[in-house]
Short mmCIF file of C-alpha atoms in Angstrom, two decimals:
data_model
loop_
_atom_site.label_atom_id
_atom_site.label_comp_id
_atom_site.label_asym_id
_atom_site.label_seq_id
_atom_site.Cartn_x
_atom_site.Cartn_y
_atom_site.Cartn_z
CA MET A 493 241.06 216.74 67.98
CA THR A 494 238.99 218.79 70.47
CA ASN A 495 239.86 222.22 71.83
CA THR A 496 239.68 221.02 75.44
CA PRO A 497 243.08 221.43 77.16
CA ILE A 498 245.01 218.17 77.41
CA HIS A 499 245.80 218.86 81.09
CA SER A 500 242.09 218.31 81.84
CA LEU A 501 242.29 214.75 80.46
CA ASP A 502 241.10 212.06 82.86
CA ILE A 503 244.13 209.95 83.74
CA ARG A 504 241.91 206.87 83.75
CA LEU A 505 241.73 207.13 79.95
CA LEU A 506 245.51 206.84 79.82
CA ARG A 507 245.49 203.80 82.07
CA TYR A 508 242.76 202.16 79.99
CA PHE A 509 244.85 202.83 76.87
CA ALA A 510 247.97 201.32 78.45
CA VAL A 511 246.12 198.12 79.40
CA VAL A 512 244.63 197.77 75.90
CA ALA A 513 248.11 198.31 74.43
CA GLU A 514 249.54 195.59 76.66
CA GLU A 515 246.80 193.10 75.78
CA ASN A 516 246.41 193.98 72.07
CA ASN A 517 242.84 192.81 72.50
CA MET A 518 239.83 194.84 73.62
CA SER A 519 238.00 191.88 75.17
CA ARG A 520 240.97 190.75 77.30
CA ALA A 521 241.67 194.33 78.34
CA ALA A 522 238.03 194.78 79.40
CA GLN A 523 238.21 191.62 81.51
CA ARG A 524 241.44 192.80 83.13
CA LEU A 525 239.88 196.20 83.89
CA PHE A 526 236.65 194.53 85.09
CA MET A 527 234.44 196.52 82.78
CA SER A 528 232.43 195.63 79.70
CA GLN A 529 233.91 196.02 76.23
CA PRO A 530 231.56 198.72 74.79
CA PRO A 531 232.44 201.45 77.34
CA LEU A 532 236.14 200.60 77.06
CA SER A 533 235.95 200.99 73.28
CA ARG A 534 234.22 204.34 73.78
CA HIS A 535 236.98 205.48 76.16
CA ILE A 536 239.67 204.60 73.60
CA ARG A 537 237.81 206.45 70.84
CA GLN A 538 237.41 209.42 73.19
CA LEU A 539 241.16 209.46 73.82
CA GLU A 540 241.88 209.27 70.09
CA GLU A 541 239.55 212.21 69.50
CA ARG A 542 241.20 214.23 72.26
CA LEU A 543 244.70 213.58 70.93
CA GLY A 544 243.80 213.76 67.26
CA VAL A 545 245.59 210.49 66.45
CA THR A 546 244.72 206.89 65.67
CA LEU A 547 246.09 204.74 68.48
CA PHE A 548 245.27 201.27 67.15
CA VAL A 549 244.73 199.44 63.91
CA ARG A 550 241.69 197.19 64.37
CA HIS A 551 241.68 193.75 62.74
CA THR A 552 239.94 190.41 63.23
CA ARG A 553 242.65 189.04 65.56
CA GLY A 554 242.73 192.05 67.86
CA LEU A 555 244.54 195.37 67.85
CA THR A 556 247.94 196.65 66.82
CA LEU A 557 249.49 199.88 68.04
CA THR A 558 250.08 202.49 65.36
CA GLU A 559 253.30 204.51 65.34
CA GLU A 560 251.39 207.35 67.01
CA GLY A 561 249.98 204.89 69.55
CA ALA A 562 253.45 203.59 70.41
CA ARG A 563 254.62 207.16 70.90
CA VAL A 564 251.68 207.95 73.19
CA LEU A 565 252.40 204.80 75.20
CA GLU A 566 256.02 205.86 75.60
CA ILE A 567 254.85 209.28 76.84
CA VAL A 568 252.22 208.09 79.33
CA ARG A 569 254.06 205.19 80.95
CA PRO A 570 256.24 207.45 83.16
CA LEU A 571 253.11 209.32 84.29
CA LEU A 572 251.30 206.10 85.20
CA ALA A 573 254.39 204.82 87.03
CA LEU A 574 254.60 208.12 88.89
CA GLN A 575 250.96 207.80 89.88
CA GLU A 576 251.62 204.38 91.42
CA LYS A 577 254.73 205.74 93.17
CA THR A 578 252.75 208.72 94.49
CA TYR A 579 249.99 206.52 95.91
CA ALA A 580 252.58 204.28 97.56
CA ALA A 581 254.31 207.30 99.11
CA LEU A 582 250.99 208.65 100.42
CA ASP A 583 250.19 205.25 101.93
CA LYS A 584 253.59 205.26 103.62
CA LEU A 585 252.95 208.75 104.98
CA ALA A 586 249.54 207.79 106.28
CA LEU A 587 251.00 204.72 107.95
CA ALA A 588 253.65 206.85 109.65
CA ASN A 589 251.00 209.22 111.00
CA GLY A 590 248.70 206.52 112.31
CA PRO A 591 247.24 203.07 111.64
CA LEU A 592 246.31 202.54 107.99
CA LEU A 593 244.06 199.76 106.73
CA ARG A 594 243.60 199.01 103.03
CA ILE A 595 240.70 196.63 102.64
CA GLY A 596 238.82 195.32 99.64
CA LEU A 597 235.07 194.69 99.54
CA THR A 598 233.68 192.37 96.91
CA THR A 599 231.02 193.62 94.53
CA ALA A 600 229.50 190.11 94.57
CA PHE A 601 227.18 191.32 97.35
CA GLU A 602 224.95 194.39 97.27
CA GLN A 603 227.09 197.12 98.82
CA GLY A 604 224.55 198.13 101.46
CA VAL A 605 225.56 195.07 103.51
CA PHE A 606 228.95 196.74 104.18
CA THR A 607 227.67 200.09 105.49
CA ALA A 608 227.94 199.19 109.17
CA LEU A 609 231.33 197.56 108.60
CA GLY A 610 232.78 200.79 107.24
CA THR A 611 231.62 202.65 110.35
CA ARG A 612 233.22 200.10 112.67
CA LEU A 613 236.50 200.07 110.79
CA ARG A 614 236.79 203.87 110.82
CA ALA A 615 236.53 203.71 114.60
CA GLN A 616 239.47 201.30 114.71
CA VAL A 617 242.03 202.92 112.39
CA ASP A 618 243.18 206.45 111.64
CA THR A 619 243.12 205.99 107.86
CA LEU A 620 240.84 203.60 105.99
CA ARG A 621 241.17 202.87 102.27
CA ILE A 622 238.37 200.83 100.72
CA ALA A 623 238.58 199.24 97.26
CA ARG A 624 235.50 197.72 95.64
CA HIS A 625 236.13 195.17 92.91
CA SER A 626 235.27 191.64 91.89
CA SER A 627 236.55 188.96 94.26
CA LEU A 628 239.14 187.77 91.74
CA GLU A 629 240.60 191.27 91.31
CA LEU A 630 240.71 191.72 95.11
CA VAL A 631 242.71 188.50 95.41
CA ARG A 632 245.22 189.87 92.89
CA GLN A 633 245.56 193.12 94.80
CA VAL A 634 246.15 191.31 98.11
CA GLN A 635 248.74 189.11 96.40
CA ARG A 636 250.56 192.22 95.11
CA GLY A 637 250.48 193.91 98.50
CA LYS A 638 248.16 196.69 97.34
CA LEU A 639 245.56 195.62 99.91
CA ASP A 640 246.06 194.34 103.45
CA ALA A 641 242.98 192.15 103.32
CA ALA A 642 239.83 191.64 101.28
CA LEU A 643 236.36 190.40 101.97
CA VAL A 644 235.52 188.11 99.04
CA ALA A 645 232.80 185.77 97.86
CA LEU A 646 233.46 182.01 98.06
CA PRO A 647 234.10 179.59 96.43
CA LEU A 648 237.11 181.27 94.86
CA GLU A 649 240.66 180.42 93.76
CA ILE A 650 242.88 182.24 96.28
CA GLY A 651 246.36 181.57 94.86
CA GLY A 652 248.45 181.00 98.01
CA LEU A 653 246.59 183.43 100.27
CA SER A 654 245.14 182.54 103.65
CA VAL A 655 241.34 182.48 103.63
CA VAL A 656 239.14 182.59 106.70
CA PRO A 657 235.46 181.77 106.03
CA LEU A 658 233.04 184.10 107.78
CA GLY A 659 229.54 183.41 109.02
CA TRP A 660 227.85 185.22 106.15
CA GLN A 661 225.98 183.27 103.48
CA GLU A 662 223.44 184.36 100.93
CA PRO A 663 221.27 182.18 98.69
CA LEU A 664 221.14 183.00 95.01
CA ILE A 665 217.78 184.33 93.85
CA ALA A 666 216.35 184.89 90.39
CA ALA A 667 216.25 188.41 88.97
CA LEU A 668 213.51 188.29 86.31
CA PRO A 669 211.88 190.66 83.85
CA ALA A 670 208.58 191.76 85.38
CA ILE A 671 206.89 191.10 82.02
CA TRP A 672 207.64 187.36 82.14
CA PRO A 673 204.86 185.02 83.40
CA GLU A 674 207.33 183.44 85.85
CA ALA A 675 207.49 186.75 87.71
CA GLU A 676 203.97 186.05 89.03
CA SER A 677 205.16 183.01 91.03
CA ALA A 678 206.13 183.30 94.69
CA SER A 679 209.14 181.04 94.06
CA ILE A 680 210.66 179.41 91.00
CA SER A 681 212.40 176.14 90.23
CA LEU A 682 215.61 176.29 88.25
CA SER A 683 214.50 173.60 85.83
CA SER A 684 211.45 175.66 84.85
CA LEU A 685 213.78 178.40 83.60
CA SER A 686 215.72 176.22 81.15
CA SER A 687 213.94 177.76 78.16
CA ARG A 688 214.85 181.29 79.25
CA PRO A 689 218.17 183.05 78.46
CA LEU A 690 220.46 183.43 81.47
CA PHE A 691 222.97 186.24 81.86
CA TRP A 692 226.05 184.40 83.12
CA PHE A 693 229.77 184.96 83.41
CA LYS A 694 232.60 183.26 81.51
CA ARG A 695 234.53 180.58 83.39
CA GLU A 696 237.82 182.51 83.29
CA ARG A 697 236.30 185.29 85.39
CA ASN A 698 235.87 182.91 88.36
CA PRO A 699 236.64 179.23 87.64
CA ALA A 700 235.89 177.95 91.15
CA PHE A 701 232.46 179.54 91.39
CA PHE A 702 231.65 178.68 87.76
CA ASP A 703 232.34 174.97 88.41
CA TYR A 704 230.40 175.07 91.68
CA THR A 705 227.29 176.50 90.00
CA ARG A 706 227.53 174.14 87.04
CA GLN A 707 227.41 171.15 89.40
CA ARG A 708 224.35 172.59 91.15
CA PHE A 709 222.69 173.30 87.80
CA GLN A 710 223.16 169.71 86.71
CA HIS A 711 221.79 168.39 90.01
CA ALA A 712 218.69 170.57 89.60
CA GLY A 713 218.17 169.52 85.98
CA TYR A 714 218.78 173.06 84.84
CA VAL A 715 220.20 173.51 81.33
CA PRO A 716 220.49 177.28 80.84
CA SER A 717 220.95 179.05 77.54
CA CYS A 718 223.70 181.44 78.60
CA ILE A 719 224.36 184.92 77.22
CA GLU A 720 227.32 187.04 78.29
CA GLU A 721 226.74 188.88 81.55
CA PRO A 722 227.47 192.63 81.64
CA LEU A 723 230.13 193.49 84.20
CA GLU A 724 228.22 196.48 85.60
CA HIS A 725 225.17 195.59 87.70
CA ASP A 726 223.22 198.64 86.53
CA VAL A 727 223.64 197.52 82.91
CA LEU A 728 222.64 193.97 83.84
CA LEU A 729 219.46 195.10 85.59
CA ALA A 730 218.59 197.40 82.69
CA ARG A 731 218.81 194.50 80.27
CA ILE A 732 216.73 192.27 82.56
CA ALA A 733 214.09 195.02 82.77
CA ASN A 734 214.11 195.09 78.97
CA GLY A 735 213.25 191.38 78.90
CA ASP A 736 216.57 190.23 77.44
CA GLY A 737 217.15 187.52 80.05
CA LEU A 738 217.33 186.64 83.73
CA SER A 739 220.17 186.43 86.21
CA LEU A 740 220.95 184.66 89.47
CA LEU A 741 222.22 187.04 92.16
CA PRO A 742 222.92 186.94 95.89
CA ALA A 743 219.79 187.71 97.91
CA SER A 744 221.06 191.10 99.10
CA PHE A 745 220.50 192.48 95.59
CA ALA A 746 216.75 192.27 96.22
CA ALA A 747 217.21 195.53 98.16
CA ILE A 748 217.66 197.29 94.81
CA GLN A 749 214.45 198.79 93.50
CA ARG A 750 214.59 198.60 89.71
CA GLN A 751 211.47 199.17 87.68
CA GLY A 752 210.82 196.20 85.42
CA VAL A 753 212.82 193.73 87.55
CA VAL A 754 211.45 191.35 90.18
CA PHE A 755 213.41 189.07 92.51
CA ARG A 756 212.13 185.60 93.35
CA PRO A 757 213.59 182.85 95.60
CA LEU A 758 214.59 179.54 94.06
CA SER A 759 212.60 176.59 95.37
CA ASP A 760 214.75 173.60 94.54
CA ASN A 761 218.47 174.26 94.83
CA SER A 762 221.20 174.93 97.36
CA LEU A 763 223.06 177.64 95.44
CA ARG A 764 224.74 179.89 97.99
CA VAL A 765 227.50 182.49 98.09
CA SER A 766 229.63 182.62 101.22
CA ALA A 767 231.89 185.39 102.48
CA GLY A 768 235.51 185.05 103.54
CA VAL A 769 238.48 187.27 104.25
CA VAL A 770 241.77 186.72 102.41
CA VAL A 771 245.19 187.92 103.57
CA LEU A 772 248.82 187.15 102.87
CA PRO A 773 249.87 184.34 105.25
CA GLU A 774 252.70 186.42 106.71
CA LYS A 775 250.31 189.28 107.51
CA GLN A 776 247.60 187.16 109.14
CA PRO A 777 248.93 187.35 112.74
CA LYS A 778 248.87 191.17 112.66
CA LEU A 779 245.37 191.19 111.20
CA GLU A 780 243.71 188.84 113.69
CA TRP A 781 241.88 191.85 115.16
CA LEU A 782 240.35 192.52 111.74
CA ILE A 783 239.39 188.88 111.18
CA THR A 784 237.70 188.81 114.60
CA LEU A 785 235.87 192.04 113.82
CA LEU A 786 234.63 190.63 110.51
CA LYS A 787 233.49 187.39 112.15
CA ASN A 788 231.53 189.40 114.70
CA GLN A 789 230.11 191.71 112.05
CA PHE A 790 228.88 189.02 109.69
CA THR A 791 226.68 186.24 110.94
CA ALA A 792 224.61 183.89 108.83
CA PRO A 793 221.21 185.42 108.01
CA GLU A 794 218.19 183.64 109.36
#
């Protein structure tokens, strides 16, 4: 146990702990929190060190709460519930004092493409709340009413929401280690990369997009050797720079300057990511102004 006062504890550690306790599995909890497993494990160990207790018993099938862990969970749940209640009350207050918009922006695209959008939205509403997550997590938050709308990457399972496709499309490009011979080519065919490891996501993270890309891979004669993709883009690019594998990313990521990584267009496939806005069907009429703004903001790149 450290000497740092408990009141300085980051509340995110408590939320991470609660999710791990609910899942009893570090991998599932990491997927739910949209982070990779190693940093989540470090956060849990950090919390154990701060509290001076063992929260979980680790075994081959997952995790089991210890008696101390169950007690900690009992203590923190009211605090986490109060946090949610506080945020909801603040949203209500902001709405009473002026127009409030809670919008999600997908991390599937490089975030620089949304800079101008944020400026336009702030000119339209008194209070703007922006959440940045994976498209699948944004869908969940719209479904739960935590977001009014979300700009997501398609194809995507939308679970009863209304989706309006926008005019924005990006081709997937190859992010390669600069040390590979393929990095010298102006463009690359997918089939020529079959012998190289590909950082790719598990199907449960986005079934619709996974199936879409698999069909395109088969059509291109591409048989990748897949390794698990890190959830954080900075970690992914670091591993590519190290020569561990390649990835396929929307073209906007080429704006990122990362030593040891080069981006090359693909010569023989039609892999594309499209943008769309999702809303609850009952909220769509009141958000037509937003949908129109997004359609005007995003047009298909030349």
